[in-house]
Coordinates of C-alpha atoms in Angstrom, one line a residue:
M1 CA 101.5 152.9 100.0
D2 CA 100.8 149.6 101.8
F3 CA 103.4 146.9 101.5
K4 CA 103.0 143.2 102.1
I5 CA 106.5 141.7 102.1
A6 CA 107.4 138.1 102.1
V7 CA 110.7 137.6 104.0
L8 CA 112.8 134.5 103.1
A9 CA 116.0 134.5 105.2
G10 CA 117.3 131.1 104.1
D11 CA 120.6 129.7 105.1
G12 CA 124.0 130.6 106.5
I13 CA 124.3 134.4 107.0
G14 CA 120.9 134.8 105.5
P15 CA 119.0 135.3 108.8
E16 CA 121.5 137.9 110.1
I17 CA 121.4 140.1 107.0
S18 CA 117.6 139.5 106.6
V19 CA 117.0 141.2 110.0
V20 CA 119.0 144.3 108.8
G21 CA 117.1 144.4 105.6
V22 CA 113.7 144.4 107.4
D23 CA 114.9 147.0 109.9
V24 CA 116.0 149.3 107.1
M25 CA 112.7 148.8 105.1
S26 CA 110.7 149.5 108.2
A27 CA 112.6 152.7 109.0
V28 CA 112.0 154.0 105.5
C29 CA 108.3 153.1 105.5
E30 CA 107.9 154.9 108.9
K31 CA 109.7 158.0 107.6
F32 CA 107.6 158.2 104.4
G33 CA 104.3 157.2 105.8
H34 CA 104.0 153.8 104.2
K35 CA 102.5 150.8 106.0
V36 CA 104.4 147.6 105.8
S37 CA 103.7 144.0 107.0
Y38 CA 105.9 141.0 106.8
E39 CA 105.2 137.3 106.4
Y40 CA 108.1 135.0 107.0
A41 CA 108.7 131.7 105.2
I42 CA 111.3 129.0 104.9
C43 CA 113.5 128.0 102.0
G44 CA 116.8 126.4 101.0
A45 CA 118.6 124.0 103.3
D46 CA 116.6 125.2 106.3
A47 CA 113.4 124.1 104.5
I48 CA 114.9 120.8 103.4
D49 CA 115.7 120.0 107.0
K50 CA 112.2 121.0 108.2
V51 CA 109.9 119.7 105.4
G52 CA 112.1 118.0 102.8
D53 CA 111.5 120.6 100.1
P54 CA 113.7 123.7 99.4
F55 CA 110.7 125.7 98.2
P56 CA 107.6 124.2 99.8
E57 CA 104.1 125.0 98.6
A58 CA 103.4 127.1 101.7
T59 CA 106.4 129.4 100.9
Y60 CA 105.2 129.7 97.4
E61 CA 101.8 130.8 98.6
V62 CA 103.4 133.4 100.9
C63 CA 105.5 134.8 98.0
K64 CA 102.6 134.7 95.5
N65 CA 100.4 136.7 97.8
A66 CA 103.0 139.4 98.6
D67 CA 103.8 142.6 96.9
A68 CA 107.5 141.7 96.9
V69 CA 109.9 139.2 98.3
L70 CA 112.9 140.3 100.4
F71 CA 115.2 137.3 100.0
S72 CA 118.6 136.6 101.6
A73 CA 120.6 133.5 100.7
V74 CA 120.5 129.7 100.3
G75 CA 123.2 127.0 100.4
D76 CA 124.9 124.6 102.8
P77 CA 128.2 122.7 102.5
K78 CA 126.6 119.4 103.4
F79 CA 124.8 119.5 100.1
D80 CA 127.7 121.0 98.1
N81 CA 129.9 118.2 99.1
D82 CA 127.5 115.4 98.2
P83 CA 127.1 115.0 94.5
T84 CA 124.5 112.2 95.0
A85 CA 122.1 114.4 96.9
K86 CA 118.7 114.4 95.1
V87 CA 117.4 117.5 96.8
R88 CA 119.6 120.7 97.0
P89 CA 119.0 124.1 98.5
E90 CA 119.6 125.8 95.1
Q91 CA 116.7 123.9 93.6
G92 CA 114.5 126.1 95.8
L93 CA 115.8 129.2 94.0
L94 CA 115.1 127.6 90.6
A95 CA 111.6 126.6 91.7
M96 CA 110.9 130.1 93.1
R97 CA 112.0 131.7 89.8
K98 CA 110.0 129.3 87.7
K99 CA 106.8 129.3 89.8
L100 CA 106.8 133.1 90.1
G101 CA 107.7 133.6 86.4
L102 CA 110.8 135.6 87.3
F103 CA 112.5 135.6 83.9
A104 CA 114.6 138.7 84.3
N105 CA 117.5 139.1 86.8
I106 CA 118.8 142.7 87.1
R107 CA 122.2 143.0 88.6
P108 CA 123.8 146.5 88.9
V109 CA 127.6 146.6 88.9
Q110 CA 128.9 149.8 90.4
T111 CA 132.0 151.0 92.3
F112 CA 132.3 153.2 95.3
K113 CA 134.9 155.9 95.4
C114 CA 136.1 155.1 98.9
L115 CA 136.5 151.4 98.0
L116 CA 138.4 151.6 94.7
H117 CA 141.5 150.2 96.4
K118 CA 139.6 147.1 97.3
S119 CA 138.9 146.2 93.7
P120 CA 141.2 143.5 92.2
L121 CA 141.4 145.8 89.1
R122 CA 143.4 149.1 88.9
A123 CA 141.6 152.1 90.2
E124 CA 141.7 153.9 86.8
L125 CA 140.0 150.9 85.2
V126 CA 137.1 150.7 87.6
D127 CA 136.6 154.3 88.7
G128 CA 133.2 155.3 87.3
A129 CA 132.2 151.7 86.2
D130 CA 128.5 151.5 86.4
F131 CA 126.5 149.0 84.3
L132 CA 123.6 146.5 84.5
C133 CA 123.8 142.8 83.8
I134 CA 120.4 141.5 82.7
R135 CA 120.3 137.7 82.9
E136 CA 117.5 135.5 81.5
L137 CA 116.5 133.5 84.5
T138 CA 114.0 130.7 83.6
G139 CA 115.3 129.1 80.4
G140 CA 118.4 127.5 79.0
M141 CA 120.4 124.6 80.4
Y142 CA 119.2 125.1 84.0
F143 CA 115.7 124.2 83.0
G144 CA 116.2 122.1 79.9
E145 CA 116.0 118.4 79.5
K146 CA 118.6 116.6 81.6
Y147 CA 120.1 113.1 81.7
Q148 CA 122.8 111.4 83.7
D149 CA 124.2 107.9 84.2
N150 CA 127.6 106.7 85.1
D151 CA 129.0 107.2 81.6
K152 CA 127.0 110.0 80.0
A153 CA 125.2 113.2 80.9
Y154 CA 123.7 116.1 79.1
D155 CA 121.8 119.4 79.7
T156 CA 119.7 120.8 76.9
N157 CA 120.1 124.5 76.3
M158 CA 116.8 125.3 74.7
Y159 CA 115.2 128.8 74.1
T160 CA 112.0 129.8 72.4
R161 CA 111.4 133.0 70.5
P162 CA 109.0 134.4 73.2
E163 CA 111.5 133.7 75.9
I164 CA 114.2 135.6 74.0
E165 CA 112.0 138.5 72.9
R166 CA 110.7 139.3 76.4
I167 CA 114.2 139.4 78.0
L168 CA 115.6 141.4 75.1
K169 CA 112.7 143.9 75.6
V170 CA 113.8 144.3 79.2
G171 CA 117.4 145.0 78.0
F172 CA 116.4 147.5 75.4
E173 CA 114.0 149.3 77.9
Y174 CA 116.7 149.6 80.6
A175 CA 119.2 150.9 78.0
M176 CA 116.7 153.6 77.0
K177 CA 116.5 154.7 80.7
R178 CA 120.3 154.8 81.0
N179 CA 123.0 155.6 78.4
K180 CA 121.3 154.0 75.4
H181 CA 123.9 151.3 74.9
L182 CA 123.0 147.6 74.9
T183 CA 125.5 144.7 74.5
V184 CA 123.9 141.4 73.6
V185 CA 126.2 138.6 74.8
D186 CA 126.0 135.2 73.2
K187 CA 128.2 132.4 71.6
A188 CA 126.7 132.6 68.1
N189 CA 129.8 131.3 66.5
V190 CA 129.2 127.9 68.1
L191 CA 125.7 127.5 69.6
A192 CA 122.5 127.3 67.6
S193 CA 120.6 128.8 70.6
S194 CA 122.9 131.8 70.6
R195 CA 122.3 132.3 66.9
L196 CA 118.6 132.6 67.5
W197 CA 119.3 135.1 70.3
R198 CA 121.4 137.2 67.9
Q199 CA 118.9 136.9 65.1
I200 CA 116.0 138.1 67.3
A201 CA 118.1 140.9 68.8
Q202 CA 118.9 142.1 65.3
E203 CA 115.2 142.0 64.4
M204 CA 114.3 144.0 67.5
A205 CA 117.1 146.6 67.4
P206 CA 115.3 148.9 64.8
Q207 CA 112.4 149.3 67.2
Y208 CA 114.9 151.2 69.5
P209 CA 116.8 153.4 67.1
E210 CA 118.2 155.6 69.9
V211 CA 120.0 152.6 71.4
T212 CA 123.4 151.6 70.2
T213 CA 123.3 147.8 70.0
D214 CA 126.4 145.7 69.8
Y215 CA 127.0 142.0 70.0
M216 CA 129.8 140.1 71.8
F217 CA 130.8 136.5 72.3
V218 CA 130.7 135.5 75.9
D219 CA 134.4 134.8 76.2
N220 CA 135.2 138.2 74.7
A221 CA 132.7 139.8 77.1
A222 CA 134.4 138.1 80.1
M223 CA 137.7 139.6 79.0
K224 CA 136.2 143.0 78.2
M225 CA 134.7 143.3 81.7
I226 CA 138.2 143.0 83.2
Q227 CA 140.0 145.1 80.6
E228 CA 137.5 147.9 80.2
P229 CA 134.5 147.6 82.5
K230 CA 133.4 151.2 81.8
F231 CA 132.7 150.1 78.2
F232 CA 129.4 148.5 79.3
D233 CA 126.1 150.2 80.0
V234 CA 123.5 147.4 79.8
M235 CA 124.4 143.8 79.1
V236 CA 121.8 141.1 78.3
T237 CA 122.4 137.4 78.0
E238 CA 121.1 133.9 78.6
N239 CA 120.9 132.0 81.9
T240 CA 124.2 130.2 82.1
F241 CA 126.3 132.9 80.6
G242 CA 124.6 135.4 82.9
D243 CA 125.2 133.4 86.0
I244 CA 129.0 133.4 85.3
L245 CA 129.3 137.0 84.1
T246 CA 127.3 138.5 86.9
D247 CA 129.5 136.9 89.5
E248 CA 132.6 138.1 87.6
G249 CA 131.1 141.6 87.5
S250 CA 130.3 141.5 91.2
V251 CA 133.9 141.5 92.3
I252 CA 134.8 144.6 90.4
S253 CA 133.4 146.7 93.3
G254 CA 135.8 145.1 95.7
S255 CA 133.3 143.0 97.7
M256 CA 130.4 140.7 96.8
G257 CA 128.7 142.1 99.9
L258 CA 128.0 145.4 98.2
L259 CA 125.8 144.6 95.3
P260 CA 122.0 143.9 95.3
S261 CA 119.8 142.4 92.6
A262 CA 116.2 142.2 91.5
S263 CA 114.4 139.3 89.8
T264 CA 111.2 140.4 88.0
G265 CA 108.7 138.9 85.5
E266 CA 105.1 137.7 85.6
S267 CA 104.5 137.7 89.4
T268 CA 105.9 138.9 92.7
P269 CA 109.4 140.4 92.2
V270 CA 112.3 139.2 94.4
F271 CA 115.0 141.4 95.8
E272 CA 118.2 139.8 97.1
P273 CA 122.0 140.3 97.6
I274 CA 124.1 138.7 94.9
H275 CA 126.4 136.9 97.4
G276 CA 125.8 133.4 98.7
S277 CA 125.1 132.0 102.1
W278 CA 128.7 132.1 103.4
P279 CA 128.1 129.4 105.9
Q280 CA 131.6 129.8 107.4
A281 CA 130.5 133.2 108.8
K282 CA 127.2 132.0 110.1
G283 CA 126.5 133.6 113.5
L284 CA 129.8 135.5 113.7
N285 CA 128.3 138.9 113.1
I286 CA 130.8 139.7 110.3
A287 CA 128.7 139.5 107.1
N288 CA 128.3 142.7 105.2
P289 CA 124.6 143.7 105.1
L290 CA 124.9 146.5 102.6
A291 CA 123.9 144.3 99.6
Q292 CA 120.8 143.3 101.5
I293 CA 120.1 146.9 102.4
L294 CA 120.6 148.0 98.8
S295 CA 118.2 145.3 97.7
A296 CA 115.6 147.1 99.8
A297 CA 116.5 150.3 97.8
M298 CA 115.8 148.4 94.6
L299 CA 112.5 147.2 96.0
F300 CA 111.3 150.8 96.6
E301 CA 112.6 151.9 93.2
Y302 CA 110.7 149.1 91.5
F303 CA 107.5 150.6 92.9
D304 CA 108.7 154.0 91.6
L305 CA 109.4 155.3 95.1
Q306 CA 112.6 157.0 94.0
E307 CA 113.0 159.2 97.0
E308 CA 112.9 156.3 99.4
G309 CA 115.4 154.3 97.4
A310 CA 117.7 157.4 97.1
L311 CA 117.7 157.8 100.9
I312 CA 118.8 154.2 101.4
R313 CA 121.6 154.7 98.9
K314 CA 122.6 158.0 100.6
A315 CA 122.7 156.2 104.0
V316 CA 124.9 153.4 102.6
D317 CA 127.3 155.9 101.0
A318 CA 127.4 157.8 104.3
S319 CA 128.2 154.6 106.3
L320 CA 131.1 153.8 103.9
D321 CA 132.5 157.4 104.1
A322 CA 132.3 157.2 107.9
N323 CA 134.2 153.9 107.9
V324 CA 131.2 152.1 109.4
R325 CA 132.1 148.9 107.7
T326 CA 132.3 145.2 108.2
P327 CA 135.8 143.6 108.4
E328 CA 136.3 142.7 104.7
I329 CA 136.1 146.3 103.6
Q330 CA 137.3 148.2 106.7
V331 CA 140.3 150.4 106.5
E332 CA 143.4 149.3 108.3
G333 CA 143.1 150.3 111.9
G334 CA 139.5 151.2 111.6
E335 CA 136.9 150.6 114.3
K336 CA 135.3 147.1 114.3
Y337 CA 131.7 147.0 113.2
G338 CA 129.6 143.8 112.7
T339 CA 126.5 143.1 110.7
K340 CA 124.2 144.4 113.5
E341 CA 126.2 147.5 114.1
V342 CA 126.4 148.5 110.4
G343 CA 122.6 147.9 110.1
A344 CA 121.9 149.9 113.2
W345 CA 124.0 152.8 112.0
V346 CA 122.2 152.9 108.6
V347 CA 118.8 152.7 110.3
D348 CA 119.7 155.6 112.6
Y349 CA 120.9 157.7 109.7
I350 CA 117.6 157.1 107.9
K351 CA 115.7 158.2 111.0
R352 CA 117.8 161.3 111.5
S353 CA 117.7 162.4 107.8

């Protein structure tokens, strides 16, 4: 297969982990006989500094014309600490999702046997936890009508039937591929938008008779993820709730640097680690590249290249088992490895396999 990949490194640790992701993808393509080309584009704070726009039109064109986007991270403290800033790096993310029609964010939450001790939860709670969070990505409060003055502000949480139906379809279809259990998360006891979500989910559920469908208020779901993470198989929810719950789920594994994600929809899919730009670590060669590497695995799997994705996952597992780890997950007294060294080890494993 021929791949044309848009590479958006972004801000903070983004450029460092982006290099690793590209190296891993290139190694896999070489091994399996795929051709791959890369086109690089700017986004986030880097793009604001250069052209005044966190997702410029030129970057959009690069993404639109690619088969997939390998994305890293955006964000910078100089914008976080300025509530009056009119342009922010994160607006580039929202613009990318909206322009590419990426309405479904797929975030796997899984644990690694050798890292159970790193989870903030007891090992017996998280051992074997493996579920998908599916977040609606282009609707709700993030994109609804907004207003702010010195005394009043509001964000409109609006959803339409087609928006809800298409993301629920994604949820049901993933449940069919997994353990046939779908949890629809809402706040239907308070919010009208959530009541529409629940109504439509109940209408659609009979179309998937093999799937056990249950419904959970978002506050209860947040508690359940901590009390019994192994309860979940596939979880689907709206944009704001999904943003919060997926970050909560990400720490179950013991490190945000371990989990990838995919954003899919009407146009070019985007694959990215779930962590942020971690600007404090920029240039220090300490950022964990495994989430970026596993994003490449999700990219191959999206194109139904399961063997390629499986090899990347095998390489990641092998690196962890061999204690080839960045500082935040390294065992006490273990050898010191940086971002580059972990990436090089994984690439070498792929080439030798």
